[in-house]
Short mmCIF file of C-alpha atoms in Angstrom, two decimals:
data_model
loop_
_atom_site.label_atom_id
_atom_site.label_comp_id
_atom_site.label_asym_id
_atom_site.label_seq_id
_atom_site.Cartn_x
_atom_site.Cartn_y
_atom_site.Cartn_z
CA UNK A 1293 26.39 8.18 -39.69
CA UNK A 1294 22.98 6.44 -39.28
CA UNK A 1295 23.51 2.95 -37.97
CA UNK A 1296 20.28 0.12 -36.99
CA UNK A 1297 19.46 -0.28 -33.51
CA UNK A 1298 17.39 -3.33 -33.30
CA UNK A 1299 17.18 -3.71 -29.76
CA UNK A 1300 15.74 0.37 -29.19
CA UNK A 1301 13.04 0.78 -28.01
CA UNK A 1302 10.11 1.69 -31.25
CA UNK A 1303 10.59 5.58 -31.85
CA UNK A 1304 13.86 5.70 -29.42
CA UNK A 1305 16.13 8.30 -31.39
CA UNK A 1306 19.70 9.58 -29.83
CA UNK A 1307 21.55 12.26 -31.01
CA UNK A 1308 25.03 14.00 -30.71
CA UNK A 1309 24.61 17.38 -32.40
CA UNK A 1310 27.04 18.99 -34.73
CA UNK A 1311 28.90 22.04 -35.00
CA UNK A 1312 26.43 23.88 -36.55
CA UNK A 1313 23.38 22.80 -34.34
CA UNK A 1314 25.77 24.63 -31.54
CA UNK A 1315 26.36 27.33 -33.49
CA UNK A 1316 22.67 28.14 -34.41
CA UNK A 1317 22.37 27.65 -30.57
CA UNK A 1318 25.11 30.45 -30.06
CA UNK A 1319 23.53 32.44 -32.35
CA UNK A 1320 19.90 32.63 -31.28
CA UNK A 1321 21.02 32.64 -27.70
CA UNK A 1322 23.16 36.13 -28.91
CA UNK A 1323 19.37 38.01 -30.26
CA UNK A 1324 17.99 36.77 -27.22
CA UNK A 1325 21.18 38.81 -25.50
CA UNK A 1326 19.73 41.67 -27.75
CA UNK A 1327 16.13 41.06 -26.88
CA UNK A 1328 16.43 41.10 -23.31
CA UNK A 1329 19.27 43.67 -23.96
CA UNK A 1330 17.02 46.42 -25.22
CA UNK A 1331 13.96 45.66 -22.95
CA UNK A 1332 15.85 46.17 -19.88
CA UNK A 1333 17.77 49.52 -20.94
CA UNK A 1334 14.81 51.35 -19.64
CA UNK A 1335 14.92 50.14 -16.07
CA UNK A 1336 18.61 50.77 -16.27
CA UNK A 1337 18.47 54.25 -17.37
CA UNK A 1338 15.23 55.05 -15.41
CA UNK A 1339 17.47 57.50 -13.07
CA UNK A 1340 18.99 59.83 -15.82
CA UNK A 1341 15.82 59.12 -18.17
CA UNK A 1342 13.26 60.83 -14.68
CA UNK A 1343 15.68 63.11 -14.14
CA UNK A 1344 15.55 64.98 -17.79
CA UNK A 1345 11.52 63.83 -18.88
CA UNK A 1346 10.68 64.36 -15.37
CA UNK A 1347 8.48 61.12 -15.18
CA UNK A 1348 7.33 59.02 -12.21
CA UNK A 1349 8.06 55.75 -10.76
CA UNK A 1350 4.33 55.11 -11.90
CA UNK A 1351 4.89 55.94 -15.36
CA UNK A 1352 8.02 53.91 -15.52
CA UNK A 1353 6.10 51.06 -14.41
CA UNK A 1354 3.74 51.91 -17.15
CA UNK A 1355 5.62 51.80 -19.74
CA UNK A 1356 8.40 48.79 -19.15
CA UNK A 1357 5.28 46.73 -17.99
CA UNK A 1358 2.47 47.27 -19.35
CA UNK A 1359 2.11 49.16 -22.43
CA UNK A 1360 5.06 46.60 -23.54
CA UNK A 1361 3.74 43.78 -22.61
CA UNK A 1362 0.26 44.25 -24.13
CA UNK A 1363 1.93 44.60 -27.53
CA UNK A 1364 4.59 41.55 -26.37
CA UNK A 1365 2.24 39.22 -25.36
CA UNK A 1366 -0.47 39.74 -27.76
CA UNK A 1367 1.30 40.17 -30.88
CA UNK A 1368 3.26 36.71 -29.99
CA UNK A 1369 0.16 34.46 -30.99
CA UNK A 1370 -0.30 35.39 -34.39
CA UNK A 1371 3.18 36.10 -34.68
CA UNK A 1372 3.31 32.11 -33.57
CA UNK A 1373 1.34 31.13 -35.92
CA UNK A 1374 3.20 32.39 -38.96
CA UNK A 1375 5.90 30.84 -37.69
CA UNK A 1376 4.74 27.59 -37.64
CA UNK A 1377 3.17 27.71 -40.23
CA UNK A 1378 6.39 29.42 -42.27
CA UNK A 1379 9.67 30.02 -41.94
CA UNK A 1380 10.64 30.23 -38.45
CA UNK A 1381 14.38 31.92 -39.08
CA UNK A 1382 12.88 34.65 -41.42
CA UNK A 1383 10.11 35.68 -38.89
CA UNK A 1384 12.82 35.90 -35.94
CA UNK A 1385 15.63 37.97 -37.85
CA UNK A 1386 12.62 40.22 -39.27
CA UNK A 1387 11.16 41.06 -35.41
CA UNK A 1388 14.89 41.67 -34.50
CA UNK A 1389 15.67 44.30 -37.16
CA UNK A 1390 12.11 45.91 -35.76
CA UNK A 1391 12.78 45.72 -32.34
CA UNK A 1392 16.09 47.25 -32.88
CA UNK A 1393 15.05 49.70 -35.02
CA UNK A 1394 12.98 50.76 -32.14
CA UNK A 1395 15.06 51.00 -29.43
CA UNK A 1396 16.98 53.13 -31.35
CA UNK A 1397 13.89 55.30 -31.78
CA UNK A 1398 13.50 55.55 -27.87
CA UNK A 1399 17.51 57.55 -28.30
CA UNK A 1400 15.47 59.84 -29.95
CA UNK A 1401 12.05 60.74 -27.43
CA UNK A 1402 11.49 64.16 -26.67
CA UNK A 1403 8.74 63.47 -24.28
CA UNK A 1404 7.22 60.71 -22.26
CA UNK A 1405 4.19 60.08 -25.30
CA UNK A 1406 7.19 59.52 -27.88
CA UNK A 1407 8.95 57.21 -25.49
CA UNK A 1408 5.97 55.49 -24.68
CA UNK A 1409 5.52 54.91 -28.51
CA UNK A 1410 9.02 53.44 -29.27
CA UNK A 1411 8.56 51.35 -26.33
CA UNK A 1412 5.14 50.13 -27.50
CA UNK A 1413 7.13 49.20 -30.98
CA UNK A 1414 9.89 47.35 -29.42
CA UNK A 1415 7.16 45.28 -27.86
CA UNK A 1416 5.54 44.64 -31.28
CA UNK A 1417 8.86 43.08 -32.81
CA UNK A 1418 9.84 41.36 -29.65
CA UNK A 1419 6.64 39.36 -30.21
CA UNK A 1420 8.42 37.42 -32.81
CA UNK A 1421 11.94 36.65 -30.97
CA UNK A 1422 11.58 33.66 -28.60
CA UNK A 1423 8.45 31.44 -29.27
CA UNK A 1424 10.76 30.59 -32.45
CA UNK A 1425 13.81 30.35 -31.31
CA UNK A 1426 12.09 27.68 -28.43
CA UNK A 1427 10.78 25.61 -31.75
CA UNK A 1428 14.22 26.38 -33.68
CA UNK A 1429 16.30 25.35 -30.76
CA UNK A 1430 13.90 21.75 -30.42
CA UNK A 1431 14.86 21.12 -33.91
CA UNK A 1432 18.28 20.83 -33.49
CA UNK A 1433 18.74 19.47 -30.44
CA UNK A 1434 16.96 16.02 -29.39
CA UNK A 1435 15.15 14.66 -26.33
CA UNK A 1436 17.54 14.49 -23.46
CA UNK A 1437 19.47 17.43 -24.55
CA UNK A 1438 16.91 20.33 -24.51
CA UNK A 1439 16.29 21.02 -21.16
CA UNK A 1440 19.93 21.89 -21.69
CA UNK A 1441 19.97 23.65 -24.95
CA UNK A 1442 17.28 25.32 -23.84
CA UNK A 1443 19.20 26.22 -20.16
CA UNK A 1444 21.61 27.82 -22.18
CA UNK A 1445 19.73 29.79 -24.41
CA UNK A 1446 17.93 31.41 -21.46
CA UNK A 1447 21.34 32.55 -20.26
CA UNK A 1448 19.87 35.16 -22.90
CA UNK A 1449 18.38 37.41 -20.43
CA UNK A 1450 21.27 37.41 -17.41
CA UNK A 1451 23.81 38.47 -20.26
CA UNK A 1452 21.88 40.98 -21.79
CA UNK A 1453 20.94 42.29 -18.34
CA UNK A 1454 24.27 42.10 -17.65
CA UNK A 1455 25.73 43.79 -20.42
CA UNK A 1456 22.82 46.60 -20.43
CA UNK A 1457 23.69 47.30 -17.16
CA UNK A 1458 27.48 47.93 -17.83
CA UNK A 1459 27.40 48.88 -21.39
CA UNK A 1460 24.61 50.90 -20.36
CA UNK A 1461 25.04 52.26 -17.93
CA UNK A 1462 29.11 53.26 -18.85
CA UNK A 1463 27.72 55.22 -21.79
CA UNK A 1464 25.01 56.91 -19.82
CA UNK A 1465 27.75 58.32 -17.13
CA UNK A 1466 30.02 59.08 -20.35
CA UNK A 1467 27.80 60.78 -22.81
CA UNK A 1468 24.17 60.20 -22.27
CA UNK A 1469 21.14 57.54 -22.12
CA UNK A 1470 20.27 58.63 -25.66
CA UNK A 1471 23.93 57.08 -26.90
CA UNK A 1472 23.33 53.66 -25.72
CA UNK A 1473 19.68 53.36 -27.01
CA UNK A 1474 21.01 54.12 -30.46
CA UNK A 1475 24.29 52.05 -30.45
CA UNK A 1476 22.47 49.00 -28.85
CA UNK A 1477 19.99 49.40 -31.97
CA UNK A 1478 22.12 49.86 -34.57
CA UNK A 1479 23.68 46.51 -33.73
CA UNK A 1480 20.07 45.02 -33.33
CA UNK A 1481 19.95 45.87 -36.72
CA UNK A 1482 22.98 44.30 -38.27
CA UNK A 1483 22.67 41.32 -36.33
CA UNK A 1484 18.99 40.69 -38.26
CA UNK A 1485 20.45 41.02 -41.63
CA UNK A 1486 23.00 38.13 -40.50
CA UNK A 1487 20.24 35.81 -39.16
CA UNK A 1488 18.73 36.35 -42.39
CA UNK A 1489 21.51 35.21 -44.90
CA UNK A 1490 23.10 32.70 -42.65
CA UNK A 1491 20.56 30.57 -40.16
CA UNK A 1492 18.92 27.94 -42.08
CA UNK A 1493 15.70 25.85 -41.16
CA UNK A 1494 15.46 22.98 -39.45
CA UNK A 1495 13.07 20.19 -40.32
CA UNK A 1496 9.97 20.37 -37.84
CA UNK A 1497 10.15 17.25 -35.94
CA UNK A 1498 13.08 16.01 -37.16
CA UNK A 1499 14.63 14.78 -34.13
CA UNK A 1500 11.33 13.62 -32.24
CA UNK A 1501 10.54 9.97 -31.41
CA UNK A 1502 8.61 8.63 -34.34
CA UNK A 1503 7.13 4.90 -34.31
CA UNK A 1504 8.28 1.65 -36.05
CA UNK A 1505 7.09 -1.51 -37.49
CA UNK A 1506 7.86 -4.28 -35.11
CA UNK A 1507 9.64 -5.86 -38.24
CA UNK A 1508 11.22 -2.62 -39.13
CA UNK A 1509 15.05 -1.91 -37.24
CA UNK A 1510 15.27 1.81 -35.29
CA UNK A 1511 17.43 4.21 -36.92
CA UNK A 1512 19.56 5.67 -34.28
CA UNK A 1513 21.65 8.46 -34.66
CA UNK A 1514 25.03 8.26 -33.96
CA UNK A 1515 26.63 11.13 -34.66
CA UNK A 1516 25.24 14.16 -36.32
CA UNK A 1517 27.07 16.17 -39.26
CA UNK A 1518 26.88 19.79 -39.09
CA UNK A 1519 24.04 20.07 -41.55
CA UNK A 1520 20.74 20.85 -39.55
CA UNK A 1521 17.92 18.51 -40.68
CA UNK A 1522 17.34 19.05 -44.13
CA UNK A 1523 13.55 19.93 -44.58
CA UNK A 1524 11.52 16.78 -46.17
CA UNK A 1525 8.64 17.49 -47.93
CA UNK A 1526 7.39 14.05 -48.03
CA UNK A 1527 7.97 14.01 -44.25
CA UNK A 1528 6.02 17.44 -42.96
CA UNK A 1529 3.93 16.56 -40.50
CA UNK A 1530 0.18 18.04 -41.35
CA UNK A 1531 0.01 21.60 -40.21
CA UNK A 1532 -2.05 21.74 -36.22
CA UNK A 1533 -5.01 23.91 -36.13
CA UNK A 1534 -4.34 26.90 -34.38
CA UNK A 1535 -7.63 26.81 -32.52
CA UNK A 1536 -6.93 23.29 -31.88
CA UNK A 1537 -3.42 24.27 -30.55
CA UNK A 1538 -4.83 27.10 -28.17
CA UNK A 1539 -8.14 24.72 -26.94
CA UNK A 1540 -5.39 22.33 -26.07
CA UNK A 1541 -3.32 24.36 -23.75
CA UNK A 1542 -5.81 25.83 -21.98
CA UNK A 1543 -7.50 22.37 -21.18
CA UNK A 1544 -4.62 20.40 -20.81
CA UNK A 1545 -4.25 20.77 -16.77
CA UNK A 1546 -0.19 20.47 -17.13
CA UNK A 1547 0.14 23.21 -19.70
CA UNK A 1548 -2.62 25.61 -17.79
CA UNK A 1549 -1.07 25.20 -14.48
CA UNK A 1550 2.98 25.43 -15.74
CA UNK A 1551 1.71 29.18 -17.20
CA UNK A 1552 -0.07 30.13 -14.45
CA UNK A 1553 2.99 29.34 -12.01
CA UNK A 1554 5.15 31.04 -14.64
CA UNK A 1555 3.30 33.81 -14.23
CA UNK A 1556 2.82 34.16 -10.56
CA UNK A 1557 6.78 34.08 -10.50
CA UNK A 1558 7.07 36.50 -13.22
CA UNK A 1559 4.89 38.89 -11.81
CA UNK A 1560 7.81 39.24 -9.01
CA UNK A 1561 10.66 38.63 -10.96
CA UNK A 1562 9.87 41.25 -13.44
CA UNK A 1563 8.85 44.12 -10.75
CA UNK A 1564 12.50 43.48 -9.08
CA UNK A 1565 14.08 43.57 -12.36
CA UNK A 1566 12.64 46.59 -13.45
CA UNK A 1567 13.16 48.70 -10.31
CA UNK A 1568 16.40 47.39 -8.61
CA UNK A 1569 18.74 49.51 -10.61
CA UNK A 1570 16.54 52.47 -9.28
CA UNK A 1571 16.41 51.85 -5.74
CA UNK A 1572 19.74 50.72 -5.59
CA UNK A 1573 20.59 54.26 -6.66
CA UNK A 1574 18.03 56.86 -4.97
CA UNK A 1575 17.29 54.67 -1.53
CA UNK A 1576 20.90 53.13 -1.31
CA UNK A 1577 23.32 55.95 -2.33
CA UNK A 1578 24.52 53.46 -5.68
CA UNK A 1579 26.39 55.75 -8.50
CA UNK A 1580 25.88 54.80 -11.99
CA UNK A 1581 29.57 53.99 -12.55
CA UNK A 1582 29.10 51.56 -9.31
CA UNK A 1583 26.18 49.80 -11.00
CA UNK A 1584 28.11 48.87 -14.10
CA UNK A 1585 30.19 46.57 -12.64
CA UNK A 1586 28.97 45.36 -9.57
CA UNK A 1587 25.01 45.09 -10.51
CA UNK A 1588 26.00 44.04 -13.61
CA UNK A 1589 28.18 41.14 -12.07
CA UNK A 1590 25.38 39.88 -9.60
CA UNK A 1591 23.05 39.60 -12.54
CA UNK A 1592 25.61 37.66 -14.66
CA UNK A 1593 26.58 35.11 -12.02
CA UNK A 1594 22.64 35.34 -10.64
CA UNK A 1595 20.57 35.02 -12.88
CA UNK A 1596 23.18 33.36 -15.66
CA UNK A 1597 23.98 30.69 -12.89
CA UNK A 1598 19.95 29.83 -11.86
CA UNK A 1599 18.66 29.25 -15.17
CA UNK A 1600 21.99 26.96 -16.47
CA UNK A 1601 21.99 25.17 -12.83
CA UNK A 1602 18.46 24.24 -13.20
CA UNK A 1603 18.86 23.38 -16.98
CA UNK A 1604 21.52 20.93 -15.94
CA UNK A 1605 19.26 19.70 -13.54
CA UNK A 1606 15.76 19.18 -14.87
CA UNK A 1607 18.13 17.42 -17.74
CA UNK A 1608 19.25 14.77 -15.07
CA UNK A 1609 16.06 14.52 -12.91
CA UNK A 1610 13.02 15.09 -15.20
CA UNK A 1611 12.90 11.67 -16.89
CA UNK A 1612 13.75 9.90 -13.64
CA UNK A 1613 10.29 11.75 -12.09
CA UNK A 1614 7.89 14.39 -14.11
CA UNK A 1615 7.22 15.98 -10.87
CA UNK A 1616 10.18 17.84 -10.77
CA UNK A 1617 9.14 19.86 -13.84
CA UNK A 1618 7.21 21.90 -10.83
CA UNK A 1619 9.60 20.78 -7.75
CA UNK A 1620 12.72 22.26 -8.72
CA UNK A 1621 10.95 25.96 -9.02
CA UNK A 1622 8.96 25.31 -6.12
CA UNK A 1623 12.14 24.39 -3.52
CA UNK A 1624 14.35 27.20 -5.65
CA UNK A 1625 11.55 30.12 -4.77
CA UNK A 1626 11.14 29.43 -1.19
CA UNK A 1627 14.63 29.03 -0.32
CA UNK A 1628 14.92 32.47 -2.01
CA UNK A 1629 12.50 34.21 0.48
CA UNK A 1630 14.46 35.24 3.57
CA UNK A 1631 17.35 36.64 1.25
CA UNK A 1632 14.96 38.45 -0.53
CA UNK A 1633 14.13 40.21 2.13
CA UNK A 1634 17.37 41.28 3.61
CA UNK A 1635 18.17 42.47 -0.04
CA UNK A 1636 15.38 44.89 1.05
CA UNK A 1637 16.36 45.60 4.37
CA UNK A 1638 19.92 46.55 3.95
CA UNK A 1639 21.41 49.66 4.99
CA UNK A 1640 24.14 49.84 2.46
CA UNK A 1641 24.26 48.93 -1.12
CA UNK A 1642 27.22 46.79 -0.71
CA UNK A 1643 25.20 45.05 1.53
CA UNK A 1644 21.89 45.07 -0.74
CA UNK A 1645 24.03 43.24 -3.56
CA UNK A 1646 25.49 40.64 -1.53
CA UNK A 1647 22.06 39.51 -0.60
CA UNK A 1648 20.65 39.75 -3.77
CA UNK A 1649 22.82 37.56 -5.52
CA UNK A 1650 21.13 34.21 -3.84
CA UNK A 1651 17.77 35.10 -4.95
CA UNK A 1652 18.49 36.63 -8.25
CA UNK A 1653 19.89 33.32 -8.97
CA UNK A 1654 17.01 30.96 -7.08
CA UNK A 1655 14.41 32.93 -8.43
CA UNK A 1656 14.82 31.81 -11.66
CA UNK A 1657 14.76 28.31 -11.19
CA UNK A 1658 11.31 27.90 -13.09
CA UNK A 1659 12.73 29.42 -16.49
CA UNK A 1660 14.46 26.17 -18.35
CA UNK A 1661 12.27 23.60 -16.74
CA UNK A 1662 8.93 25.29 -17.63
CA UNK A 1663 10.30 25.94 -21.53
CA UNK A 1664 11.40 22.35 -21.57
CA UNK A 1665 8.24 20.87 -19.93
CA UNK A 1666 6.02 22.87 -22.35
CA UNK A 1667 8.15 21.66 -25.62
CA UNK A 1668 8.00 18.18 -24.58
CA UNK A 1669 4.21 18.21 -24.04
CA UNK A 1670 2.82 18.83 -27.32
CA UNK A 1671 3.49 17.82 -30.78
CA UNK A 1672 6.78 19.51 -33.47
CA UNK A 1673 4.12 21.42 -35.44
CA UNK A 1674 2.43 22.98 -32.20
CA UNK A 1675 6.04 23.87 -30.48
CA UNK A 1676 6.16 27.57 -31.80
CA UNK A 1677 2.24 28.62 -30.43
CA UNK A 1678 2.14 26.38 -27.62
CA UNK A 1679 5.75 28.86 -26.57
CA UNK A 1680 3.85 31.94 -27.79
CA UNK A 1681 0.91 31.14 -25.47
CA UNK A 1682 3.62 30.19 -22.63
CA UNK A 1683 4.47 33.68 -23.22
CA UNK A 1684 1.16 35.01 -23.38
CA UNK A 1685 -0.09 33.65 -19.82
CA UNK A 1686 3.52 34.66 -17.99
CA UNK A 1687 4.53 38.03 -19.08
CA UNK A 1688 1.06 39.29 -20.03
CA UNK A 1689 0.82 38.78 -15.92
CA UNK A 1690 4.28 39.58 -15.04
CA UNK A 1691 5.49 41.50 -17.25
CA UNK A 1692 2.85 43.56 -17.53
CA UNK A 1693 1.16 43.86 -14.02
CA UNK A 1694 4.61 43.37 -12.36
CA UNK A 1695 6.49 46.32 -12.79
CA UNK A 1696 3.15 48.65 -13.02
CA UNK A 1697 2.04 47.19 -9.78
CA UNK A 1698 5.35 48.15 -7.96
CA UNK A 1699 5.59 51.44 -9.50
CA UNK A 1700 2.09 52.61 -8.52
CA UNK A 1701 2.93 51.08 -4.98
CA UNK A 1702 5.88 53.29 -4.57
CA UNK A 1703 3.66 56.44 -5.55
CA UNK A 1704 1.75 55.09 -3.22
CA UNK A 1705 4.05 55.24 -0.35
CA UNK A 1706 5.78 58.18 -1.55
CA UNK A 1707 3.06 60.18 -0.09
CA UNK A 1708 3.61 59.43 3.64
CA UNK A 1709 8.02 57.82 2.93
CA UNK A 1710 9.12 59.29 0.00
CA UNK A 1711 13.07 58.56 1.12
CA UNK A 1712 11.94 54.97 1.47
CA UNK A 1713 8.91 54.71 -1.13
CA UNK A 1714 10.51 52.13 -3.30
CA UNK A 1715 11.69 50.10 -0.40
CA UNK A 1716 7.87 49.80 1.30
CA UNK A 1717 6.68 48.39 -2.45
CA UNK A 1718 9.64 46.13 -2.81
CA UNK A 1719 8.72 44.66 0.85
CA UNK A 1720 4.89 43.52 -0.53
CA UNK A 1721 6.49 41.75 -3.04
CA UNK A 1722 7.25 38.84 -0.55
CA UNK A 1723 3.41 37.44 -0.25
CA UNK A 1724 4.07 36.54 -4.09
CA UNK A 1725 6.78 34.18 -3.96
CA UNK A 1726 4.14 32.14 -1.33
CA UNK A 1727 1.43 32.27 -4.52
CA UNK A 1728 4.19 31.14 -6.71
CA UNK A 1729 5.30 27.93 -4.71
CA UNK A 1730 1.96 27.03 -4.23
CA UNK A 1731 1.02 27.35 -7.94
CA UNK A 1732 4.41 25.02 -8.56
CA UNK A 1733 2.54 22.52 -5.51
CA UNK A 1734 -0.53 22.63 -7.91
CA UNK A 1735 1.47 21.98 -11.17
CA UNK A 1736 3.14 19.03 -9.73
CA UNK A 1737 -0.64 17.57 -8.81
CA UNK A 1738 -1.00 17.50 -12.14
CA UNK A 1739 2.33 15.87 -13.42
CA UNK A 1740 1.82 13.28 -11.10
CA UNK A 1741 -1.78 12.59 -11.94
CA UNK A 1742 -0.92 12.31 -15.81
CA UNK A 1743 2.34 10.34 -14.73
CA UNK A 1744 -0.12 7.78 -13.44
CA UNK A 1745 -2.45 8.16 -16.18
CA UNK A 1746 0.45 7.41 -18.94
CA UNK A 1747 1.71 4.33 -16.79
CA UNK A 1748 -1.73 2.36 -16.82
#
């Protein structure tokens, strides 16, 4: 029911979503379950994967890190930009039937080469799975509700970590790695066909702030219906030029320095990720069985917990004060430091896991409010690049130097501490989380300087 709201503020718009808006959320958070799903099964299976292709620590780092992410991260501009420029749904449900189809493919490697390759394809279709689901998910949900929408589809990654570790990880110790590559694809697959048939798309814009004639009332929205916004032709806002889009985020000092934090925290975020499971196992005495529930439960409650929390959070203090777009990170990463390291230090993996849970949970702080921040910042028809090049900046950096950095570290140090290689690398990981605050410090310069700029 749409009812006039003289006294709104010009281009004020509230919204209650409907059923379906939540269920498009539930949905798109589910592939991102998937996506994160099938680009963590590697680091999972690393043990039984080195101990049959006889590959190093350095050539796991390779290939989870960068020779995915330079297919990722790449391939998500102009993936971006026929998305916005087309139907968002179809591109996302076609890069999840690739992806999947991939991962399925890595089942099937005889040798590091053909695993390499499948892993290089699942980077390729992952390119097109979140930079539209950000600009999906800020179509059906309005101002004031995305930082949480978006919170809760970046409980995505914890889940899908979660249930890669234990779904994982259970068929490994049952039958073999092989299994759950295929099975995990296989449902990769049927869950694209569904997307396809059943998700439809959302006007661009349709729930943004848009001015009004002083003599003109403000339609507010009371109370959605479960149809998404029907797409208006008369109403499409004119298409953004992609160059445009691109010159604008990297001069705009907000959007520059919120991807260059991102990335100083993903660098870290992504090397633990992708080598916990690992050293957990060979430094800490952890049996595969072990790490199915109780790894698996730490990431869940960690991870799941950190990027809801701060969701919640951003929601309640970001319009009060911009700053803590970069505060909230910022406080989260250093009071993550010291637990961090006694994660490292422990003699037991009982004890390991109890540590880890704090920072597995802090460290992710940045995720919602960065997503959020960026979405807000630029205009409906720019949402799906302006993500993309979010992307681009973070994981090309931590994603792809990340886990490549701490795998040649631990060859490194195998040569002199091979029983405690993995341990050494994990220990120069600290020094990062001091770049990463102070790259949050430098984002928040720039909040507050265009906070004061948008007042006068």
């Amino acid at each position: 029911m749409v009812v006039s709201n003289p006294a709104a503020a010009p281009g004020a718009q509230a919204a209650r979503p409907g059923a379906y808006a939540w269920a498009v959320l539930a949905a798109l958070c589910f592939v991102y379950v998937l996506n994160f799903l099938d680009r963590q099964l590697l680091s999972i299976l690393a043990k039984p994967i080195q101990d049959e292709l006889g590959i190093s620590d350095g050539q796991i780092g390779l290939i989870s890190g960068l020779y995915f992410a330079m297919f990722y991260c790449i391939l998500a501009i102009p993936v971006g930009l026929l998305a916005d420029r087309t139907n968002r749904v179809k591109v996302l449900a076609f890069s999840c039937g690739l992806w999947s189809a991939a991962t399925a493919a890595c089942g099937l490697a005889a040798n590091y080469p053909q695993l390499a390759a499948a892993r290089m394809a699942v980077g390729v279709g992952e390119a097109g799975g979140v930079p539209p689901s950000y600009a999906i998910i800020s179509d059906y949900f309005p101002p004031g509700m995305r930082g949480t929408a978006l919170s809760l589809f970046n409980l995505g990654p914890p889940i899908g970590m979660a249930l890669g570790i234990a779904f994982g990880a259970s068929i490994a110790a049952a039958y073999s790695w092989r299994l759950a590559f295929i099975w995990i694809g296989v449902i990769g697959v049927l869950t694209a066909v569904f997307i396809w048939f059943w998700m439809r798309e959302p006007k661009r814009g349709g729930l943004d702030a848009k001015p009004a004639s002083a003599d003109e009332p403000v339609a507010t929205l009371v109370d959605a219906t479960d149809t998404p916004p029907a797409a208006d032709t008369a109403a499409v806002p004119a298409k953004s030029p992609f160059w445009g889009t691109v010159r604008l985020f990297f001069t705009d000092p907000v959007l520059l320095r919120v991807s260059i934090a991102c990335a100083a925290t993903q660098f870290m975020t992504y090397a633990v990720l992708n080598f916990t499971v690992l050293f957990l196992m060979r430094e800490k005495g952890m049996e595969l069985g072990d790490v199915a529930i109780w790894y698996a439960i730490v990431i869940l409650l960690g991870v799941g917990g950190g990027m809801f929390v701060s969701g919640r959070l951003i929601d309640r203090w970001g319009p009060r004060n911009k700053t803590a777009y970069a505060w909230l990170p910022a406080i989260g990463l250093a009071l993550a430091v010291p637990f961090f390291a006694a994660f490292v230090w422990a003699p037991s993996w009982e004890l390991a896991l109890v540590f880890l849970l704090i920072p597995t949970g802090l460290n992710y702080f940045y995720l919602s409010p960065s997503v959020a921040l960026v979405q807000e910042e630029v205009r409906p028809d720019q949402r799906v690049v302006a993500g993309a090049l979010l992307l681009l900046v973070m994981n090309l950096v931590g994603l792809g130097f990340g886990p490549t950095y701490l795998g040649f570290m631990s060859d490194f140090f195998a040569r002199t501490n091979p029983e405690n290689s993995l341990q050494l690398a994990f220990y120069t990981l600290i020094p990062v989380y001091f770049v990463a605050i102070a790259m949050f410090f430098w984002l928040a310069r720039a909040l507050k300087r265009s906070g004061k700029e948008a007042a006068a």
